[in-house]
Short mmCIF file of N, CA and C in Angstrom, two decimals:
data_model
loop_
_atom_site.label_atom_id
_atom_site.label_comp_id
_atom_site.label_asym_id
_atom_site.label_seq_id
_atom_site.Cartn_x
_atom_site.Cartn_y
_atom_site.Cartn_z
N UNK F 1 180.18 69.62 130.20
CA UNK F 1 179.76 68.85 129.04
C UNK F 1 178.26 69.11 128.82
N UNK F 2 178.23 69.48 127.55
CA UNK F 2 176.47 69.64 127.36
C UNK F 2 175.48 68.23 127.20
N UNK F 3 174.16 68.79 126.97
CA UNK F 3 173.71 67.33 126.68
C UNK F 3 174.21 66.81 125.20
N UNK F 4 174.25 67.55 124.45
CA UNK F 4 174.63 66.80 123.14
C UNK F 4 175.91 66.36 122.74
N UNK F 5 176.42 66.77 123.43
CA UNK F 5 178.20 66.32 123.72
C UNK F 5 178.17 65.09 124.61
N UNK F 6 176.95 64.38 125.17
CA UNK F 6 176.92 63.77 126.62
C UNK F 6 176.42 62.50 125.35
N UNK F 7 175.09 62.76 124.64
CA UNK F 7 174.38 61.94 124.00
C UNK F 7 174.83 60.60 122.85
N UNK F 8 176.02 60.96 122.30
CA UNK F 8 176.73 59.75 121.64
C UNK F 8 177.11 58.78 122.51
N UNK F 9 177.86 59.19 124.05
CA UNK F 9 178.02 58.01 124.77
C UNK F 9 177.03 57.40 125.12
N UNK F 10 176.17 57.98 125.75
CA UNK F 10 174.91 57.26 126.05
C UNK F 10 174.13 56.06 124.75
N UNK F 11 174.23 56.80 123.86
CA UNK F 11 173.88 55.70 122.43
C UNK F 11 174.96 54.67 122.46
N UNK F 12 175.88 54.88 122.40
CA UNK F 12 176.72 53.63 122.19
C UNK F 12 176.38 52.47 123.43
N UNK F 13 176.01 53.38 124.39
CA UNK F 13 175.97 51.84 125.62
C UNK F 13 174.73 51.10 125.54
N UNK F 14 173.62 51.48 124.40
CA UNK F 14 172.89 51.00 124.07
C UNK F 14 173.02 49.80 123.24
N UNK F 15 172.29 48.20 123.42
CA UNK F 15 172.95 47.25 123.05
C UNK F 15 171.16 46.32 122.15
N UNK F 16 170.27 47.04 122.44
CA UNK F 16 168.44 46.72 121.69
C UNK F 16 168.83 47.55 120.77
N UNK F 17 168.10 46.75 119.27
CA UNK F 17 168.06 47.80 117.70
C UNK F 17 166.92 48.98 118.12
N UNK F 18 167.53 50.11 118.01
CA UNK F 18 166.41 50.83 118.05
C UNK F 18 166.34 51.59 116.59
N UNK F 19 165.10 51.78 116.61
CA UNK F 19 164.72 52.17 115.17
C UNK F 19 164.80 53.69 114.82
N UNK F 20 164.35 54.47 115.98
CA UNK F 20 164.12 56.16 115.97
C UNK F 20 164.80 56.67 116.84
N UNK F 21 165.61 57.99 117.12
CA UNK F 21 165.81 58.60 118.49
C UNK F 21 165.28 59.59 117.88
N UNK F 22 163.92 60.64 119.08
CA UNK F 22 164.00 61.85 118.59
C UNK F 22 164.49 62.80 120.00
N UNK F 23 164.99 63.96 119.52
CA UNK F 23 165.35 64.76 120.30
C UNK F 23 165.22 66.31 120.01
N UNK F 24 165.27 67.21 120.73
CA UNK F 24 165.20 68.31 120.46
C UNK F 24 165.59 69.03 119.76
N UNK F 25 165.49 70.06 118.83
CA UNK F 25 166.98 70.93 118.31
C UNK F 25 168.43 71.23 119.36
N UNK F 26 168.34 71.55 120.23
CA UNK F 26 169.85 71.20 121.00
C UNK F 26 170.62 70.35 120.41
N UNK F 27 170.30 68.74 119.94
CA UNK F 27 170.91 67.57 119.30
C UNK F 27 171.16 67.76 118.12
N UNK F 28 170.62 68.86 117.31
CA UNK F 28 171.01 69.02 116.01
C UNK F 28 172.27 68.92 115.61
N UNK F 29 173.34 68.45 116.24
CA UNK F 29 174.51 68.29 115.77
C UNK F 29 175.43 67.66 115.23
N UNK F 30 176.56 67.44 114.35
CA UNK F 30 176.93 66.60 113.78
C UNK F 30 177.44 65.06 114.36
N UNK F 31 177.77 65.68 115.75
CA UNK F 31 178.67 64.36 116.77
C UNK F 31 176.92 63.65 116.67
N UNK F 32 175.98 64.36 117.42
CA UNK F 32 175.06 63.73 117.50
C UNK F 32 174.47 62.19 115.90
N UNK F 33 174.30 62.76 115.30
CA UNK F 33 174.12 62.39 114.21
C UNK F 33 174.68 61.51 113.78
N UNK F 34 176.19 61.80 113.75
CA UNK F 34 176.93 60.85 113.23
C UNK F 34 176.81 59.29 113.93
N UNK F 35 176.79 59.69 115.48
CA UNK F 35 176.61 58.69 116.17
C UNK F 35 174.94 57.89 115.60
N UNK F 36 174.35 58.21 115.32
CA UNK F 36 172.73 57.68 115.40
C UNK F 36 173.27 57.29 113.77
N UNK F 37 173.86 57.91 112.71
CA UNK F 37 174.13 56.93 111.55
C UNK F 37 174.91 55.73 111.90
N UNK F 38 175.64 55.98 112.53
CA UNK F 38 176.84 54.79 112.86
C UNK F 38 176.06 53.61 113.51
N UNK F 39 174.81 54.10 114.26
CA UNK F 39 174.34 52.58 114.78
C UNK F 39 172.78 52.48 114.18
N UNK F 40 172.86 53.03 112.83
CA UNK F 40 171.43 52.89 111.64
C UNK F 40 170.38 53.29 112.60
N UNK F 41 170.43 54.39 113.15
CA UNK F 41 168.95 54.95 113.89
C UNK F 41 168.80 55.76 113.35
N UNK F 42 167.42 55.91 112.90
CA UNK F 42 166.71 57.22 112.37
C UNK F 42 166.61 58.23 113.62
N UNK F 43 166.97 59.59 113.15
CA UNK F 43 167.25 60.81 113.83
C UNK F 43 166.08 61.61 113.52
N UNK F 44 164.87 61.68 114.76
CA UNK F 44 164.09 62.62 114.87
C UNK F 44 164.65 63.83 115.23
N UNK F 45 165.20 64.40 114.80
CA UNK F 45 165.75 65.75 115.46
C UNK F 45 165.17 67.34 114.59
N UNK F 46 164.47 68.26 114.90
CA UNK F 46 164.43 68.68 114.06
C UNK F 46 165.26 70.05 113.57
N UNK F 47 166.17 70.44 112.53
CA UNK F 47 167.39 71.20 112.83
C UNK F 47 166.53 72.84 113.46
N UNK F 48 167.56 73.11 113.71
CA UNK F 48 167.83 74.35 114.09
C UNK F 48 167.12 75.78 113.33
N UNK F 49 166.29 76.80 113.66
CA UNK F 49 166.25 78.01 113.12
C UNK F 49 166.94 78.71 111.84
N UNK F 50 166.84 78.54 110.69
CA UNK F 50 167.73 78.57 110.04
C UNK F 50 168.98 78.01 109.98
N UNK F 51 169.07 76.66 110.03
CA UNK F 51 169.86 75.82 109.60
C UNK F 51 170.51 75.52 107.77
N UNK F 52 171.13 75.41 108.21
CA UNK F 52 172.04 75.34 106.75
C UNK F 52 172.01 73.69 106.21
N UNK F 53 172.46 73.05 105.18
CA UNK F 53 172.59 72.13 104.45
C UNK F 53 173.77 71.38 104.58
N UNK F 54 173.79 70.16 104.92
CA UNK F 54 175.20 69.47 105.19
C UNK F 54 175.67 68.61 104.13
N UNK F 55 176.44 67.86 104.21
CA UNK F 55 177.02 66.82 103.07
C UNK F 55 175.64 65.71 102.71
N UNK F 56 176.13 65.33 101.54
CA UNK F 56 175.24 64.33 101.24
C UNK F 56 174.45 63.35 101.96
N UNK F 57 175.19 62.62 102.91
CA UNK F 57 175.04 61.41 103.70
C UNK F 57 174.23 62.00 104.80
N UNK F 58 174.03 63.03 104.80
CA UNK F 58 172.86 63.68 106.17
C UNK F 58 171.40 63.65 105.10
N UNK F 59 171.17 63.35 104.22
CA UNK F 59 169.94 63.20 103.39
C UNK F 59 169.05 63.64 103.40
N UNK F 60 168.64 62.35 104.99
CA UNK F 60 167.30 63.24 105.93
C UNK F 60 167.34 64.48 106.50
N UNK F 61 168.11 64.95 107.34
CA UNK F 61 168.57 65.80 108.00
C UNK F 61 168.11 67.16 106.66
N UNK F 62 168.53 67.23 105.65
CA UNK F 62 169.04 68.25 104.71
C UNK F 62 167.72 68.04 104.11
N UNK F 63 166.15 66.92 104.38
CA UNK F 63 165.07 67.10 103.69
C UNK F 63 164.07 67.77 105.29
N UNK F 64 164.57 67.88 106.07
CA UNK F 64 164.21 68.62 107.13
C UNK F 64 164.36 70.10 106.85
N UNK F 65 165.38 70.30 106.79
CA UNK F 65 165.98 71.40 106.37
C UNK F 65 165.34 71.97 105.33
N UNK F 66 165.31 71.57 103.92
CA UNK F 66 164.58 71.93 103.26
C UNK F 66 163.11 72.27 102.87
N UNK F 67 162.26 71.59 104.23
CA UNK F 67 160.79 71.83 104.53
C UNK F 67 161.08 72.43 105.26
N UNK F 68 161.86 73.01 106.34
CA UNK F 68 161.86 74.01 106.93
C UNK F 68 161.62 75.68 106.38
N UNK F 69 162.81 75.02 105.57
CA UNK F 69 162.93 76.52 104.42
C UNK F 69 162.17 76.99 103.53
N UNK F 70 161.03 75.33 103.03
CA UNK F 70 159.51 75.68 102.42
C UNK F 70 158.27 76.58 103.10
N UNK F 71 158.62 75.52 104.50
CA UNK F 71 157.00 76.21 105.06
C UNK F 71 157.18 77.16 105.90
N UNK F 72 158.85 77.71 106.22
CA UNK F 72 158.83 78.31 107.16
C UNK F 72 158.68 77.97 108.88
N UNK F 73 158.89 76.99 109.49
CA UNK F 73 158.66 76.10 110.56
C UNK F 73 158.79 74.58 110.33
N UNK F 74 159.15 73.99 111.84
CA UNK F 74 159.35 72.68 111.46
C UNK F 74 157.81 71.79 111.62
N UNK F 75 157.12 72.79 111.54
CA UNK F 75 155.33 72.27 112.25
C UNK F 75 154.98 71.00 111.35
N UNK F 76 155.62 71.25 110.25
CA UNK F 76 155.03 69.84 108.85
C UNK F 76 155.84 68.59 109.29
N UNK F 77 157.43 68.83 109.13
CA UNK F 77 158.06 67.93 109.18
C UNK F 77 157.74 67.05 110.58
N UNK F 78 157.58 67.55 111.59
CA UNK F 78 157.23 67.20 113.09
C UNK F 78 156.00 65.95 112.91
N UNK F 79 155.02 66.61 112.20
CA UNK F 79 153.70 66.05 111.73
C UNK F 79 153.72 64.76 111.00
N UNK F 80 154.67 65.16 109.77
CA UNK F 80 155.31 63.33 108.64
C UNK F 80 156.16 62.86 109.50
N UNK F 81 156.91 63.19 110.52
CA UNK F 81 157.65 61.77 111.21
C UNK F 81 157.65 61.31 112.45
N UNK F 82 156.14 62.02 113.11
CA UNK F 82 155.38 61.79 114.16
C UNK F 82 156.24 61.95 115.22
N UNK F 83 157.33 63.37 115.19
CA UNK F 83 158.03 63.50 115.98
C UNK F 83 157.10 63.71 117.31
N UNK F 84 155.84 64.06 117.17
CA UNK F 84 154.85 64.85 118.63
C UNK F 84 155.14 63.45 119.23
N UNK F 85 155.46 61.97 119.08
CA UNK F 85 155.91 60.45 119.98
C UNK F 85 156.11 61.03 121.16
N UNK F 86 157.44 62.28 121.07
CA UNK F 86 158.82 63.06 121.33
C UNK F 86 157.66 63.35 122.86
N UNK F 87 156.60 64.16 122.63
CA UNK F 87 155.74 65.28 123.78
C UNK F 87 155.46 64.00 124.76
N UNK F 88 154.70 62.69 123.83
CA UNK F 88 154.13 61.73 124.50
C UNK F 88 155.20 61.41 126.30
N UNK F 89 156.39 60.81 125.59
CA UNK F 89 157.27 60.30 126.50
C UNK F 89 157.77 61.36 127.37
N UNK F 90 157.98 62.58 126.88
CA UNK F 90 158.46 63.82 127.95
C UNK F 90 156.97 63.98 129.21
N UNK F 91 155.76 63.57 128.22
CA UNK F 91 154.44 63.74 129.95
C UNK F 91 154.95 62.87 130.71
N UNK F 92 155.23 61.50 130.20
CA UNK F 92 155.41 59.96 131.03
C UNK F 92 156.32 60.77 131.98
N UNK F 93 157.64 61.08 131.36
CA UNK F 93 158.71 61.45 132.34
C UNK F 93 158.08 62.31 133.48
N UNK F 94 157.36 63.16 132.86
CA UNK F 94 156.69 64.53 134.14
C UNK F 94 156.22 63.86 135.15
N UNK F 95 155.05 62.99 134.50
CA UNK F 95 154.65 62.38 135.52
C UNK F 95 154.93 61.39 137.05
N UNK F 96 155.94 60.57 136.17
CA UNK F 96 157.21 59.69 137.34
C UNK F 96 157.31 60.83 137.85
N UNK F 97 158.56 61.72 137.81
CA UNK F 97 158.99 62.94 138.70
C UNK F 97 157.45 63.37 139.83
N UNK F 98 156.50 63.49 138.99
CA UNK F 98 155.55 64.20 139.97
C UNK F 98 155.03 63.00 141.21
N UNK F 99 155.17 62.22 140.45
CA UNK F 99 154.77 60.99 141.41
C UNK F 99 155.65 60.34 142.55
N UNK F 100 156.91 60.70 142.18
CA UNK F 100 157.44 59.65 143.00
C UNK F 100 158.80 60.40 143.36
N UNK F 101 158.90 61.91 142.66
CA UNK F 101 160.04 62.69 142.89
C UNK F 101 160.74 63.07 141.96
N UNK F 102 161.91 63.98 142.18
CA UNK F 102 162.36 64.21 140.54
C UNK F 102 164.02 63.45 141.12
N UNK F 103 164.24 63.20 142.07
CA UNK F 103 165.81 63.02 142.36
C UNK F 103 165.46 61.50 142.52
N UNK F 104 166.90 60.51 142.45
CA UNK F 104 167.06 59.58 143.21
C UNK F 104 167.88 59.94 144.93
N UNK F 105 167.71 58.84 146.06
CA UNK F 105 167.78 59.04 146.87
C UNK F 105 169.01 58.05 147.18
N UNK F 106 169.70 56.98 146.59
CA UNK F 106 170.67 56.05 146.48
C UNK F 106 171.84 56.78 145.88
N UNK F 107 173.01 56.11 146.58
CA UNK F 107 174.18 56.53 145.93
C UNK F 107 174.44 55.71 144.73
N UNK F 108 174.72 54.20 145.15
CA UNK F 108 175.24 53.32 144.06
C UNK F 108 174.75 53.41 143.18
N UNK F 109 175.04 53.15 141.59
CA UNK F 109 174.23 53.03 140.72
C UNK F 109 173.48 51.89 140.24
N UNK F 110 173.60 50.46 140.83
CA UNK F 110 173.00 49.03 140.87
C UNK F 110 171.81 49.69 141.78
N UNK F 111 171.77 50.52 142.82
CA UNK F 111 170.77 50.49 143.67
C UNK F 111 169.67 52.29 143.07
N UNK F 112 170.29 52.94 142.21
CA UNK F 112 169.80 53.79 141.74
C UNK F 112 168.62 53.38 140.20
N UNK F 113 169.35 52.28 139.60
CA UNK F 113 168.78 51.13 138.85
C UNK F 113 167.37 50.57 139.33
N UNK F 114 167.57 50.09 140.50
CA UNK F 114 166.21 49.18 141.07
C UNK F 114 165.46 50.55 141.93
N UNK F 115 165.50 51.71 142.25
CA UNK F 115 165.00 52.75 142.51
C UNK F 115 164.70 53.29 141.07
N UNK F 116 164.71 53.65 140.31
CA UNK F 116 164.39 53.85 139.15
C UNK F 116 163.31 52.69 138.62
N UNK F 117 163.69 51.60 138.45
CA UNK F 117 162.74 50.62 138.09
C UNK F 117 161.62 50.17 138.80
N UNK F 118 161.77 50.43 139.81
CA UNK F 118 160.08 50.61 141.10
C UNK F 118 159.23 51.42 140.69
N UNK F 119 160.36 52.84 140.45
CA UNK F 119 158.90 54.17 140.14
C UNK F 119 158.26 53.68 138.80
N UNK F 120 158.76 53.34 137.72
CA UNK F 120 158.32 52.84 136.92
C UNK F 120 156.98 51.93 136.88
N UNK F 121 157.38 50.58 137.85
CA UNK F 121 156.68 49.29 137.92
C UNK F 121 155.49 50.23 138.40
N UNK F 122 155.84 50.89 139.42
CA UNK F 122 155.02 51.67 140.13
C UNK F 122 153.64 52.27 139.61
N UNK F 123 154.10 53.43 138.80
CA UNK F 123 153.23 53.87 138.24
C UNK F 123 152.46 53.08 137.54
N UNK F 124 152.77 51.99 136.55
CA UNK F 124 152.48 51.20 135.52
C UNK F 124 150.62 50.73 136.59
N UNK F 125 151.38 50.53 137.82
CA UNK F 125 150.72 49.55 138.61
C UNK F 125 149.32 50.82 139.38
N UNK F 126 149.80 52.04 139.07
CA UNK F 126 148.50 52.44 139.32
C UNK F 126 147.92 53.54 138.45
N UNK F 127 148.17 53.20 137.15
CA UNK F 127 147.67 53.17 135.72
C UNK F 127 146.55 52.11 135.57
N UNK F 128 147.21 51.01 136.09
CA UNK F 128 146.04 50.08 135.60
C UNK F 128 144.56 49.80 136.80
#
């Protein structure tokens, strides 16, 4: 299973309104999408290398697309929907990993949960 084949379930077990998901071009896909319309999240995603134009109801998606096909790159569109958020949270992630490891060390997942939520508290705690 890829990640973008993986990524609708993961959204659905989400139960906070979230307002944005952005993700890479990998996610450019329709399952993807459909899922992030179905629960009214705006889709940072930006399509694909020569991407093509979809049905109506992809809107955004197809005004991506179409600044793509203006400027030649997605460098503008990235810029109006402050997809660079996207770089912010991928350092955070680097950083946990560098700090505290890239694996968990627990089997269960209740106890992979509160190992996960330490490195977090963790870092937070020597940030400040």
């Amino acid at each position: 299973m890829t990640d973008s084949e993986a990524f609708p379930g993961l959204i659905r077990q989400t139960h906070r309104k979230i307002r944005a998901a952005s993700a890479d071009g990998a996610y450019d896909t329709r399952l993807c999408h459909d899922e992030l319309r179905r629960k009214k999240i705006s889709a940072l995603i930006p399509p694909r290398k020569g991407a093509g134009y979809w049905p109506g109801e992809y809107a955004d998606r197809n005004r991506a697309v179409a600044n793509q096909r203006m400027t030649g790159s997605n460098a503008r569109w990235k810029w109006t929907t402050d997809y660079n958020r996207r770089s912010i949270a991928e350092t955070a992630m680097y950083r946990v990993k560098q700090l505290f490891g890239g694996s968990l060390t627990l089997r269960d997942y209740d106890g992979q949960v509160a190992e996960a939520m330490g490195s977090f508290a963790g870092e937070g705690e020597i940030l400040r």
